[in-house]
Amino acid sequence: MQQRVSLITLGVADVDRARAFYSALGWSTDAEPGAEVVFFQAGGLVFALWGAAELAADAGVDLRPSGGVVLAHNVGSTAQVDSVLAEAEAAGATIQRSGAPTFWGGYSGAFLDPDGHPWEVAHNPHWALEADGTVRLPGSTRQDGWATVDDYIADRIVPQDDALLGALRAGAQAGLPAIDVSPAQGRFLELLARLVDAHAILEIGTLGGYSTIWLARGLAPGGQVVSIEVVERNAQVARESVARAGLSDAIDIRVGAALEVLPLLEQEGAGPFDLVFIDADKPNTPEYFAAALRMSRPGTVIVADNVVRGGALGLDGGGGDPGGVGGRRLHDLIAAEPRVKATTIQTVGAKGYDGFTLALVV
């Protein structure tokens, strides 16, 4: 169990009265009057007000000895909830509530420390959990500021035309996850393609084709992007967006699991590619990088996205995040690979805190 507190909840007699008190102190919240629970962003943790009776029922314990306070430790998955509960029990805690789905859409359990102080161990999929344990409410100030700067950059120097905006709309209408690169990141990919005079580009992870269009716009005349997408429906959305952008002749979308499609490309003699963009399932990033290296040449640039994972890259075991584990394995691979020179850059923006690895084949 890491040395941190994620959430402090005060059990109060009247939530609206308590909310008014903290608001009078200058604290801000998005909660409406009458809300059952009121949350405040308080530095790196979250401070909450909840009716004392409801809080006691949720904790499964009489809160009067502890003054009506429940400490909470947020983790990144349901499995981690169960693991921390087991760790606490082994250390002498009393389990009050085993891990189970919650009414608010997450998963949690509770224990008492040896002095009877209650702790909740929770996985809340609605809140951002950074690698150092900092909890961020949706729309909290720091990420809001990052998004504002991204919006300014896009408005001033990265204008999007109907084809790009249409690709985003089509993905949203089809229910695709909103995990496309940002406009600034898309322009970065286009610039990389232009800088290396790319005639052949490999993309691993098409999604709805937004990044694919950016890459294709950086191609040298007569060049081609080969893009791999595991989900047929996503690929169809991407094909339609690519067609509207007038780039069907420049983009070849292959459907299938990348670990199966990449060997087929090698058998076809595809490549060498001038630029490779890896943006698929993060645990397999090292395998994708190795395959890309086999289809490269001296001078090829390989970009692996989302490797920092909110800081998980810097934590032992990737902070328990499978993508963080993949990022660390990628760095181990690169460290032992004499054919590449590489660096990793941390980024913040509308997509949160992450980063990418940039490698040059030498």
mmCIF file of C-alpha atoms in Angstrom:
data_model
loop_
_atom_site.group_PDB
_atom_site.id
_atom_site.type_symbol
_atom_site.label_atom_id
_atom_site.label_comp_id
_atom_site.label_asym_id
_atom_site.label_seq_id
_atom_site.Cartn_x
_atom_site.Cartn_y
_atom_site.Cartn_z
ATOM 1 C CA MET A 1 0.000 0.000 0.000
ATOM 2 C CA GLN A 2 1.573 3.290 -1.095
ATOM 3 C CA GLN A 3 2.083 6.077 1.452
ATOM 4 C CA ARG A 4 -0.730 8.420 0.419
ATOM 5 C CA VAL A 5 -4.305 9.479 1.104
ATOM 6 C CA SER A 6 -6.646 9.985 -1.868
ATOM 7 C CA LEU A 7 -9.908 11.140 -0.324
ATOM 8 C CA ILE A 8 -11.015 12.514 3.039
ATOM 9 C CA THR A 9 -14.763 12.427 3.712
ATOM 10 C CA LEU A 10 -16.323 14.254 6.629
ATOM 11 C CA GLY A 11 -19.567 12.921 8.045
ATOM 12 C CA VAL A 12 -21.800 15.963 8.612
ATOM 13 C CA ALA A 13 -25.249 16.583 10.071
ATOM 14 C CA ASP A 14 -26.408 18.797 7.177
ATOM 15 C CA VAL A 15 -24.601 18.590 3.820
ATOM 16 C CA ASP A 16 -25.985 21.892 2.480
ATOM 17 C CA ARG A 17 -25.022 23.745 5.646
ATOM 18 C CA ALA A 18 -21.501 22.278 5.555
ATOM 19 C CA ARG A 19 -21.193 23.098 1.851
ATOM 20 C CA ALA A 20 -22.207 26.702 2.539
ATOM 21 C CA PHE A 21 -19.586 26.931 5.277
ATOM 22 C CA TYR A 22 -16.704 25.758 3.075
ATOM 23 C CA SER A 23 -17.961 27.857 0.167
ATOM 24 C CA ALA A 24 -17.869 30.876 2.493
ATOM 25 C CA LEU A 25 -14.207 30.066 3.102
ATOM 26 C CA GLY A 26 -13.588 30.408 -0.636
ATOM 27 C CA TRP A 27 -13.659 26.727 -1.565
ATOM 28 C CA SER A 28 -15.241 25.957 -4.942
ATOM 29 C CA THR A 29 -17.238 22.934 -6.053
ATOM 30 C CA ASP A 30 -19.343 21.939 -9.031
ATOM 31 C CA ALA A 31 -21.903 20.285 -6.751
ATOM 32 C CA GLU A 32 -25.392 21.735 -6.893
ATOM 33 C CA PRO A 33 -27.325 22.678 -3.736
ATOM 34 C CA GLY A 34 -29.082 19.562 -2.491
ATOM 35 C CA ALA A 35 -26.338 17.203 -3.704
ATOM 36 C CA GLU A 36 -26.010 14.070 -1.590
ATOM 37 C CA VAL A 37 -22.221 14.265 -1.595
ATOM 38 C CA VAL A 38 -20.125 17.407 -2.176
ATOM 39 C CA PHE A 39 -16.574 17.108 -3.520
ATOM 40 C CA PHE A 40 -13.807 19.727 -3.403
ATOM 41 C CA GLN A 41 -10.448 19.498 -5.164
ATOM 42 C CA ALA A 42 -7.998 20.080 -2.306
ATOM 43 C CA GLY A 43 -4.504 20.137 -3.763
ATOM 44 C CA GLY A 44 -3.514 16.604 -4.668
ATOM 45 C CA LEU A 45 -6.429 14.951 -2.868
ATOM 46 C CA VAL A 46 -10.209 15.236 -2.755
ATOM 47 C CA PHE A 47 -12.171 16.501 0.258
ATOM 48 C CA ALA A 48 -15.803 15.414 0.567
ATOM 49 C CA LEU A 49 -18.881 16.139 2.686
ATOM 50 C CA TRP A 50 -21.504 13.437 3.177
ATOM 51 C CA GLY A 51 -24.322 12.877 5.620
ATOM 52 C CA ALA A 52 -22.953 11.193 8.755
ATOM 53 C CA ALA A 53 -25.550 8.414 8.714
ATOM 54 C CA GLU A 54 -24.984 7.633 5.032
ATOM 55 C CA LEU A 55 -21.216 7.687 5.478
ATOM 56 C CA ALA A 56 -21.436 5.336 8.455
ATOM 57 C CA ALA A 57 -23.666 2.940 6.521
ATOM 58 C CA ASP A 58 -21.256 2.953 3.569
ATOM 59 C CA ALA A 59 -18.233 2.350 5.818
ATOM 60 C CA GLY A 60 -20.090 -0.339 7.746
ATOM 61 C CA VAL A 61 -18.933 0.991 11.102
ATOM 62 C CA ASP A 62 -19.987 3.352 13.906
ATOM 63 C CA LEU A 63 -18.059 6.505 13.047
ATOM 64 C CA ARG A 64 -18.461 8.272 16.366
ATOM 65 C CA PRO A 65 -15.139 6.997 17.832
ATOM 66 C CA SER A 66 -13.255 8.337 14.794
ATOM 67 C CA GLY A 67 -15.063 11.662 14.721
ATOM 68 C CA GLY A 68 -17.005 10.838 11.579
ATOM 69 C CA VAL A 69 -14.022 10.657 9.191
ATOM 70 C CA VAL A 70 -13.321 7.927 6.621
ATOM 71 C CA LEU A 71 -9.931 7.908 4.886
ATOM 72 C CA ALA A 72 -9.767 6.564 1.365
ATOM 73 C CA HIS A 73 -7.016 5.079 -0.756
ATOM 74 C CA ASN A 74 -7.785 5.091 -4.486
ATOM 75 C CA VAL A 75 -6.175 2.583 -6.853
ATOM 76 C CA GLY A 76 -6.203 1.950 -10.574
ATOM 77 C CA SER A 77 -8.227 -1.270 -10.851
ATOM 78 C CA THR A 78 -10.622 -3.612 -9.066
ATOM 79 C CA ALA A 79 -7.828 -6.162 -8.714
ATOM 80 C CA GLN A 80 -5.720 -3.588 -6.885
ATOM 81 C CA VAL A 81 -8.601 -2.957 -4.461
ATOM 82 C CA ASP A 82 -8.645 -6.641 -3.526
ATOM 83 C CA SER A 83 -4.852 -6.734 -3.312
ATOM 84 C CA VAL A 84 -4.644 -3.757 -0.930
ATOM 85 C CA LEU A 85 -7.428 -5.196 1.255
ATOM 86 C CA ALA A 86 -5.517 -8.460 1.522
ATOM 87 C CA GLU A 87 -2.315 -6.566 2.302
ATOM 88 C CA ALA A 88 -4.086 -4.577 5.028
ATOM 89 C CA GLU A 89 -5.589 -7.700 6.563
ATOM 90 C CA ALA A 90 -2.195 -9.375 6.628
ATOM 91 C CA ALA A 91 -0.806 -6.324 8.408
ATOM 92 C CA GLY A 92 -3.426 -6.564 11.165
ATOM 93 C CA ALA A 93 -6.437 -4.660 9.801
ATOM 94 C CA THR A 94 -10.018 -5.832 10.233
ATOM 95 C CA ILE A 95 -11.918 -6.140 6.970
ATOM 96 C CA GLN A 96 -15.272 -4.397 7.303
ATOM 97 C CA ARG A 97 -16.407 -4.809 3.719
ATOM 98 C CA SER A 98 -14.843 -6.984 1.020
ATOM 99 C CA GLY A 99 -14.302 -5.505 -2.422
ATOM 100 C CA ALA A 100 -17.543 -5.216 -4.385
ATOM 101 C CA PRO A 101 -19.224 -3.035 -7.038
ATOM 102 C CA THR A 102 -20.587 0.240 -5.653
ATOM 103 C CA PHE A 103 -23.736 2.260 -6.288
ATOM 104 C CA TRP A 104 -21.630 5.062 -7.819
ATOM 105 C CA GLY A 105 -20.225 2.839 -10.554
ATOM 106 C CA GLY A 106 -16.899 1.849 -9.070
ATOM 107 C CA TYR A 107 -15.538 -0.880 -6.832
ATOM 108 C CA SER A 108 -14.482 -0.615 -3.193
ATOM 109 C CA GLY A 109 -13.947 -2.339 0.143
ATOM 110 C CA ALA A 110 -13.204 -1.119 3.668
ATOM 111 C CA PHE A 111 -11.042 -1.989 6.649
ATOM 112 C CA LEU A 112 -10.299 -0.717 10.158
ATOM 113 C CA ASP A 113 -6.762 -0.055 11.247
ATOM 114 C CA PRO A 114 -5.728 -1.459 14.654
ATOM 115 C CA ASP A 115 -7.059 1.681 16.378
ATOM 116 C CA GLY A 116 -10.432 1.442 14.697
ATOM 117 C CA HIS A 117 -9.941 4.204 12.099
ATOM 118 C CA PRO A 118 -11.872 3.325 8.917
ATOM 119 C CA TRP A 119 -10.266 3.229 5.468
ATOM 120 C CA GLU A 120 -11.991 2.738 2.141
ATOM 121 C CA VAL A 121 -9.979 1.224 -0.700
ATOM 122 C CA ALA A 122 -11.590 2.233 -3.984
ATOM 123 C CA HIS A 123 -11.314 2.116 -7.746
ATOM 124 C CA ASN A 124 -13.242 5.066 -9.197
ATOM 125 C CA PRO A 125 -13.250 4.944 -13.009
ATOM 126 C CA HIS A 126 -14.719 8.460 -13.165
ATOM 127 C CA TRP A 127 -11.742 10.222 -11.562
ATOM 128 C CA ALA A 128 -8.235 10.611 -12.957
ATOM 129 C CA LEU A 129 -5.638 8.867 -10.793
ATOM 130 C CA GLU A 130 -2.098 10.011 -11.494
ATOM 131 C CA ALA A 131 0.892 7.756 -10.960
ATOM 132 C CA ASP A 132 1.890 9.512 -7.720
ATOM 133 C CA GLY A 133 -1.574 8.865 -6.296
ATOM 134 C CA THR A 134 -2.950 12.348 -6.929
ATOM 135 C CA VAL A 135 -6.695 12.221 -7.575
ATOM 136 C CA ARG A 136 -8.189 14.702 -10.038
ATOM 137 C CA LEU A 137 -11.883 15.472 -10.291
ATOM 138 C CA PRO A 138 -13.266 15.809 -13.836
ATOM 139 C CA GLY A 139 -12.549 19.332 -15.043
ATOM 140 C CA SER A 140 -10.122 20.128 -12.204
ATOM 141 C CA THR A 141 -8.013 23.240 -12.698
ATOM 142 C CA ARG A 142 -4.717 21.762 -13.876
ATOM 143 C CA GLN A 143 -6.034 19.664 -16.745
ATOM 144 C CA ASP A 144 -8.531 22.410 -17.601
ATOM 145 C CA GLY A 145 -5.571 24.740 -18.091
ATOM 146 C CA TRP A 146 -3.755 22.214 -20.259
ATOM 147 C CA ALA A 147 -6.834 21.854 -22.465
ATOM 148 C CA THR A 148 -7.207 25.638 -22.723
ATOM 149 C CA VAL A 149 -3.656 25.949 -24.034
ATOM 150 C CA ASP A 150 -4.244 23.104 -26.502
ATOM 151 C CA ASP A 151 -7.381 24.875 -27.730
ATOM 152 C CA TYR A 152 -5.422 28.114 -28.192
ATOM 153 C CA ILE A 153 -2.689 26.336 -30.154
ATOM 154 C CA ALA A 154 -5.252 24.654 -32.393
ATOM 155 C CA ASP A 155 -7.136 27.898 -32.996
ATOM 156 C CA ARG A 156 -4.017 29.916 -33.837
ATOM 157 C CA ILE A 157 -1.668 27.628 -35.765
ATOM 158 C CA VAL A 158 -3.316 24.209 -36.285
ATOM 159 C CA PRO A 159 -6.575 24.891 -38.126
ATOM 160 C CA GLN A 160 -8.709 21.831 -38.820
ATOM 161 C CA ASP A 161 -10.652 21.522 -42.034
ATOM 162 C CA ASP A 162 -13.907 19.707 -42.735
ATOM 163 C CA ALA A 163 -12.157 16.385 -43.370
ATOM 164 C CA LEU A 164 -10.452 16.323 -39.977
ATOM 165 C CA LEU A 165 -13.467 17.605 -38.069
ATOM 166 C CA GLY A 166 -15.636 15.151 -39.987
ATOM 167 C CA ALA A 167 -13.395 12.252 -38.951
ATOM 168 C CA LEU A 168 -13.839 13.190 -35.291
ATOM 169 C CA ARG A 169 -17.618 13.562 -35.715
ATOM 170 C CA ALA A 170 -17.895 10.234 -37.500
ATOM 171 C CA GLY A 171 -15.968 8.495 -34.742
ATOM 172 C CA ALA A 172 -18.164 10.038 -32.056
ATOM 173 C CA GLN A 173 -21.361 9.138 -33.904
ATOM 174 C CA ALA A 174 -20.152 5.554 -34.272
ATOM 175 C CA GLY A 175 -19.423 5.326 -30.559
ATOM 176 C CA LEU A 176 -15.651 5.073 -30.928
ATOM 177 C CA PRO A 177 -13.672 6.040 -27.809
ATOM 178 C CA ALA A 178 -12.484 9.662 -27.815
ATOM 179 C CA ILE A 179 -8.798 8.727 -27.742
ATOM 180 C CA ASP A 180 -7.665 10.307 -31.016
ATOM 181 C CA VAL A 181 -4.528 12.415 -30.954
ATOM 182 C CA SER A 182 -5.077 16.116 -30.340
ATOM 183 C CA PRO A 183 -4.880 18.571 -33.281
ATOM 184 C CA ALA A 184 -1.432 19.705 -32.115
ATOM 185 C CA GLN A 185 -0.256 16.100 -31.936
ATOM 186 C CA GLY A 186 -1.704 15.431 -35.376
ATOM 187 C CA ARG A 187 0.206 18.344 -36.852
ATOM 188 C CA PHE A 188 3.352 17.027 -35.113
ATOM 189 C CA LEU A 189 2.915 13.712 -36.956
ATOM 190 C CA GLU A 190 2.430 15.523 -40.264
ATOM 191 C CA LEU A 191 5.578 17.573 -39.662
ATOM 192 C CA LEU A 192 7.592 14.455 -38.818
ATOM 193 C CA ALA A 193 6.473 12.877 -42.078
ATOM 194 C CA ARG A 194 7.527 15.980 -43.996
ATOM 195 C CA LEU A 195 10.858 16.215 -42.171
ATOM 196 C CA VAL A 196 11.853 12.680 -43.165
ATOM 197 C CA ASP A 197 10.381 13.059 -46.695
ATOM 198 C CA ALA A 198 8.246 9.997 -45.976
ATOM 199 C CA HIS A 199 7.218 7.857 -48.934
ATOM 200 C CA ALA A 200 6.129 4.905 -46.783
ATOM 201 C CA ILE A 201 4.480 5.239 -43.365
ATOM 202 C CA LEU A 202 3.286 2.483 -41.043
ATOM 203 C CA GLU A 203 0.600 3.239 -38.455
ATOM 204 C CA ILE A 204 -0.332 0.677 -35.807
ATOM 205 C CA GLY A 205 -3.750 1.652 -34.460
ATOM 206 C CA THR A 206 -6.084 3.394 -36.933
ATOM 207 C CA LEU A 207 -9.152 3.962 -34.724
ATOM 208 C CA GLY A 208 -11.376 6.329 -36.756
ATOM 209 C CA GLY A 209 -8.667 7.537 -39.127
ATOM 210 C CA TYR A 210 -8.036 11.001 -37.641
ATOM 211 C CA SER A 211 -4.299 10.496 -37.083
ATOM 212 C CA THR A 212 -4.124 8.563 -40.351
ATOM 213 C CA ILE A 213 -5.284 11.622 -42.279
ATOM 214 C CA TRP A 214 -2.681 13.803 -40.569
ATOM 215 C CA LEU A 215 0.067 11.298 -41.452
ATOM 216 C CA ALA A 216 -1.056 11.007 -45.073
ATOM 217 C CA ARG A 217 -0.961 14.782 -45.473
ATOM 218 C CA GLY A 218 2.747 14.652 -44.680
ATOM 219 C CA LEU A 219 3.541 12.067 -47.360
ATOM 220 C CA ALA A 220 5.827 12.798 -50.264
ATOM 221 C CA PRO A 221 4.048 12.690 -53.658
ATOM 222 C CA GLY A 222 3.077 9.117 -54.514
ATOM 223 C CA GLY A 223 3.639 7.910 -50.948
ATOM 224 C CA GLN A 224 1.426 5.575 -48.959
ATOM 225 C CA VAL A 225 0.321 4.973 -45.369
ATOM 226 C CA VAL A 226 -0.321 1.389 -44.261
ATOM 227 C CA SER A 227 -2.521 1.488 -41.160
ATOM 228 C CA ILE A 228 -3.522 -1.499 -38.995
ATOM 229 C CA GLU A 229 -6.803 -1.621 -37.053
ATOM 230 C CA VAL A 230 -8.045 -4.580 -35.025
ATOM 231 C CA VAL A 231 -11.755 -3.649 -35.051
ATOM 232 C CA GLU A 232 -13.571 -3.951 -38.398
ATOM 233 C CA ARG A 233 -16.177 -1.349 -37.448
ATOM 234 C CA ASN A 234 -13.476 1.190 -36.591
ATOM 235 C CA ALA A 235 -11.735 0.445 -39.869
ATOM 236 C CA GLN A 236 -14.941 1.061 -41.810
ATOM 237 C CA VAL A 237 -15.454 4.413 -40.085
ATOM 238 C CA ALA A 238 -11.840 5.275 -40.912
ATOM 239 C CA ARG A 239 -12.198 4.269 -44.573
ATOM 240 C CA GLU A 240 -15.226 6.525 -44.961
ATOM 241 C CA SER A 241 -13.430 9.468 -43.341
ATOM 242 C CA VAL A 242 -10.338 8.864 -45.467
ATOM 243 C CA ALA A 243 -12.502 8.832 -48.598
ATOM 244 C CA ARG A 244 -14.116 12.146 -47.640
ATOM 245 C CA ALA A 245 -10.608 13.558 -47.203
ATOM 246 C CA GLY A 246 -9.742 12.427 -50.756
ATOM 247 C CA LEU A 247 -6.927 10.173 -49.522
ATOM 248 C CA SER A 248 -8.175 6.668 -50.323
ATOM 249 C CA ASP A 249 -5.394 6.092 -52.866
ATOM 250 C CA ALA A 250 -2.754 7.037 -50.299
ATOM 251 C CA ILE A 251 -3.994 4.956 -47.358
ATOM 252 C CA ASP A 252 -4.176 1.170 -47.095
ATOM 253 C CA ILE A 253 -6.106 0.065 -43.985
ATOM 254 C CA ARG A 254 -5.494 -3.532 -42.896
ATOM 255 C CA VAL A 255 -7.895 -5.176 -40.429
ATOM 256 C CA GLY A 256 -6.692 -7.620 -37.805
ATOM 257 C CA ALA A 257 -4.650 -7.951 -34.640
ATOM 258 C CA ALA A 258 -1.371 -6.113 -35.246
ATOM 259 C CA LEU A 259 0.684 -9.033 -33.938
ATOM 260 C CA GLU A 260 -0.844 -11.121 -36.752
ATOM 261 C CA VAL A 261 -0.880 -8.466 -39.494
ATOM 262 C CA LEU A 262 2.717 -7.292 -39.011
ATOM 263 C CA PRO A 263 4.282 -10.677 -39.921
ATOM 264 C CA LEU A 264 2.082 -10.737 -43.046
ATOM 265 C CA LEU A 265 3.423 -7.332 -44.051
ATOM 266 C CA GLU A 266 6.957 -8.627 -43.562
ATOM 267 C CA GLN A 267 6.161 -11.646 -45.765
ATOM 268 C CA GLU A 268 4.843 -9.280 -48.439
ATOM 269 C CA GLY A 269 8.138 -7.420 -48.343
ATOM 270 C CA ALA A 270 6.530 -4.220 -47.063
ATOM 271 C CA GLY A 271 8.861 -1.404 -46.236
ATOM 272 C CA PRO A 272 11.297 -0.240 -45.402
ATOM 273 C CA PHE A 273 9.092 2.379 -43.793
ATOM 274 C CA ASP A 274 10.355 5.916 -43.358
ATOM 275 C CA LEU A 275 8.085 6.688 -40.384
ATOM 276 C CA VAL A 276 6.245 4.401 -37.959
ATOM 277 C CA PHE A 277 3.564 5.575 -35.528
ATOM 278 C CA ILE A 278 2.609 3.102 -32.769
ATOM 279 C CA ASP A 279 -0.674 3.948 -31.048
ATOM 280 C CA ALA A 280 -2.450 0.664 -30.300
ATOM 281 C CA ASP A 281 -2.891 -1.497 -27.169
ATOM 282 C CA LYS A 282 -0.126 -0.336 -24.859
ATOM 283 C CA PRO A 283 1.006 -3.640 -23.279
ATOM 284 C CA ASN A 284 2.138 -4.838 -26.725
ATOM 285 C CA THR A 285 4.042 -1.672 -27.667
ATOM 286 C CA PRO A 286 7.465 -3.405 -27.330
ATOM 287 C CA GLU A 287 6.413 -6.163 -29.749
ATOM 288 C CA TYR A 288 5.127 -3.558 -32.214
ATOM 289 C CA PHE A 289 8.384 -1.636 -31.921
ATOM 290 C CA ALA A 290 10.431 -4.778 -32.600
ATOM 291 C CA ALA A 291 8.366 -5.536 -35.703
ATOM 292 C CA ALA A 292 8.686 -1.945 -36.909
ATOM 293 C CA LEU A 293 12.449 -2.138 -36.478
ATOM 294 C CA ARG A 294 12.564 -5.209 -38.728
ATOM 295 C CA MET A 295 10.809 -3.182 -41.459
ATOM 296 C CA SER A 296 12.960 -0.087 -41.082
ATOM 297 C CA ARG A 297 16.175 1.326 -42.521
ATOM 298 C CA PRO A 298 18.841 3.689 -41.215
ATOM 299 C CA GLY A 299 17.024 7.004 -40.919
ATOM 300 C CA THR A 300 13.607 5.549 -40.105
ATOM 301 C CA VAL A 301 11.793 7.387 -37.304
ATOM 302 C CA ILE A 302 9.627 5.378 -34.908
ATOM 303 C CA VAL A 303 7.153 7.095 -32.564
ATOM 304 C CA ALA A 304 5.452 5.178 -29.746
ATOM 305 C CA ASP A 305 2.604 7.139 -28.159
ATOM 306 C CA ASN A 306 1.191 7.024 -24.605
ATOM 307 C CA VAL A 307 4.248 5.560 -22.931
ATOM 308 C CA VAL A 308 4.358 7.776 -19.823
ATOM 309 C CA ARG A 309 0.836 6.823 -18.711
ATOM 310 C CA GLY A 310 0.313 9.593 -16.159
ATOM 311 C CA GLY A 311 3.730 8.876 -14.649
ATOM 312 C CA ALA A 312 3.335 5.094 -14.392
ATOM 313 C CA LEU A 313 6.459 4.725 -16.546
ATOM 314 C CA GLY A 314 8.616 5.953 -13.670
ATOM 315 C CA LEU A 315 7.205 3.580 -11.054
ATOM 316 C CA ASP A 316 8.424 0.075 -10.258
ATOM 317 C CA GLY A 317 6.217 -2.432 -12.030
ATOM 318 C CA GLY A 318 4.691 0.338 -14.114
ATOM 319 C CA GLY A 319 2.583 1.391 -11.145
ATOM 320 C CA GLY A 320 0.380 -1.656 -11.663
ATOM 321 C CA ASP A 321 -0.782 -0.275 -15.033
ATOM 322 C CA PRO A 322 -0.425 -2.828 -17.888
ATOM 323 C CA GLY A 323 0.373 0.064 -20.223
ATOM 324 C CA GLY A 324 3.025 1.267 -17.793
ATOM 325 C CA VAL A 325 4.526 -2.224 -17.812
ATOM 326 C CA GLY A 326 4.544 -2.114 -21.610
ATOM 327 C CA GLY A 327 6.264 1.272 -21.553
ATOM 328 C CA ARG A 328 8.983 0.010 -19.232
ATOM 329 C CA ARG A 329 9.527 -3.086 -21.385
ATOM 330 C CA LEU A 330 9.843 -0.787 -24.408
ATOM 331 C CA HIS A 331 12.553 1.210 -22.669
ATOM 332 C CA ASP A 332 14.376 -1.997 -21.703
ATOM 333 C CA LEU A 333 14.246 -3.104 -25.332
ATOM 334 C CA ILE A 334 15.573 0.231 -26.609
ATOM 335 C CA ALA A 335 18.314 0.351 -23.972
ATOM 336 C CA ALA A 336 19.653 -2.971 -25.268
ATOM 337 C CA GLU A 337 19.205 -2.139 -28.965
ATOM 338 C CA PRO A 338 22.334 -0.690 -30.665
ATOM 339 C CA ARG A 339 20.466 0.120 -33.863
ATOM 340 C CA VAL A 340 18.442 3.002 -32.417
ATOM 341 C CA LYS A 341 18.954 6.290 -30.625
ATOM 342 C CA ALA A 342 15.893 7.408 -28.708
ATOM 343 C CA THR A 343 14.392 9.707 -26.138
ATOM 344 C CA THR A 344 11.057 9.970 -24.344
ATOM 345 C CA ILE A 345 9.267 13.291 -23.926
ATOM 346 C CA GLN A 346 6.605 13.872 -21.271
ATOM 347 C CA THR A 347 3.567 15.844 -22.444
ATOM 348 C CA VAL A 348 0.509 17.563 -20.994
ATOM 349 C CA GLY A 349 -2.550 18.808 -22.821
ATOM 350 C CA ALA A 350 -6.188 18.091 -23.580
ATOM 351 C CA LYS A 351 -5.333 14.388 -23.411
ATOM 352 C CA GLY A 352 -3.900 14.703 -19.898
ATOM 353 C CA TYR A 353 -0.411 13.818 -18.698
ATOM 354 C CA ASP A 354 1.417 11.337 -20.904
ATOM 355 C CA GLY A 355 4.312 11.243 -23.334
ATOM 356 C CA PHE A 356 5.876 9.589 -26.372
ATOM 357 C CA THR A 357 9.091 7.818 -27.298
ATOM 358 C CA LEU A 358 10.905 9.054 -30.406
ATOM 359 C CA ALA A 359 13.495 6.686 -31.894
ATOM 360 C CA LEU A 360 15.817 7.020 -34.857
ATOM 361 C CA VAL A 361 17.201 3.943 -36.588
ATOM 362 C CA VAL A 362 20.954 4.473 -37.112
#
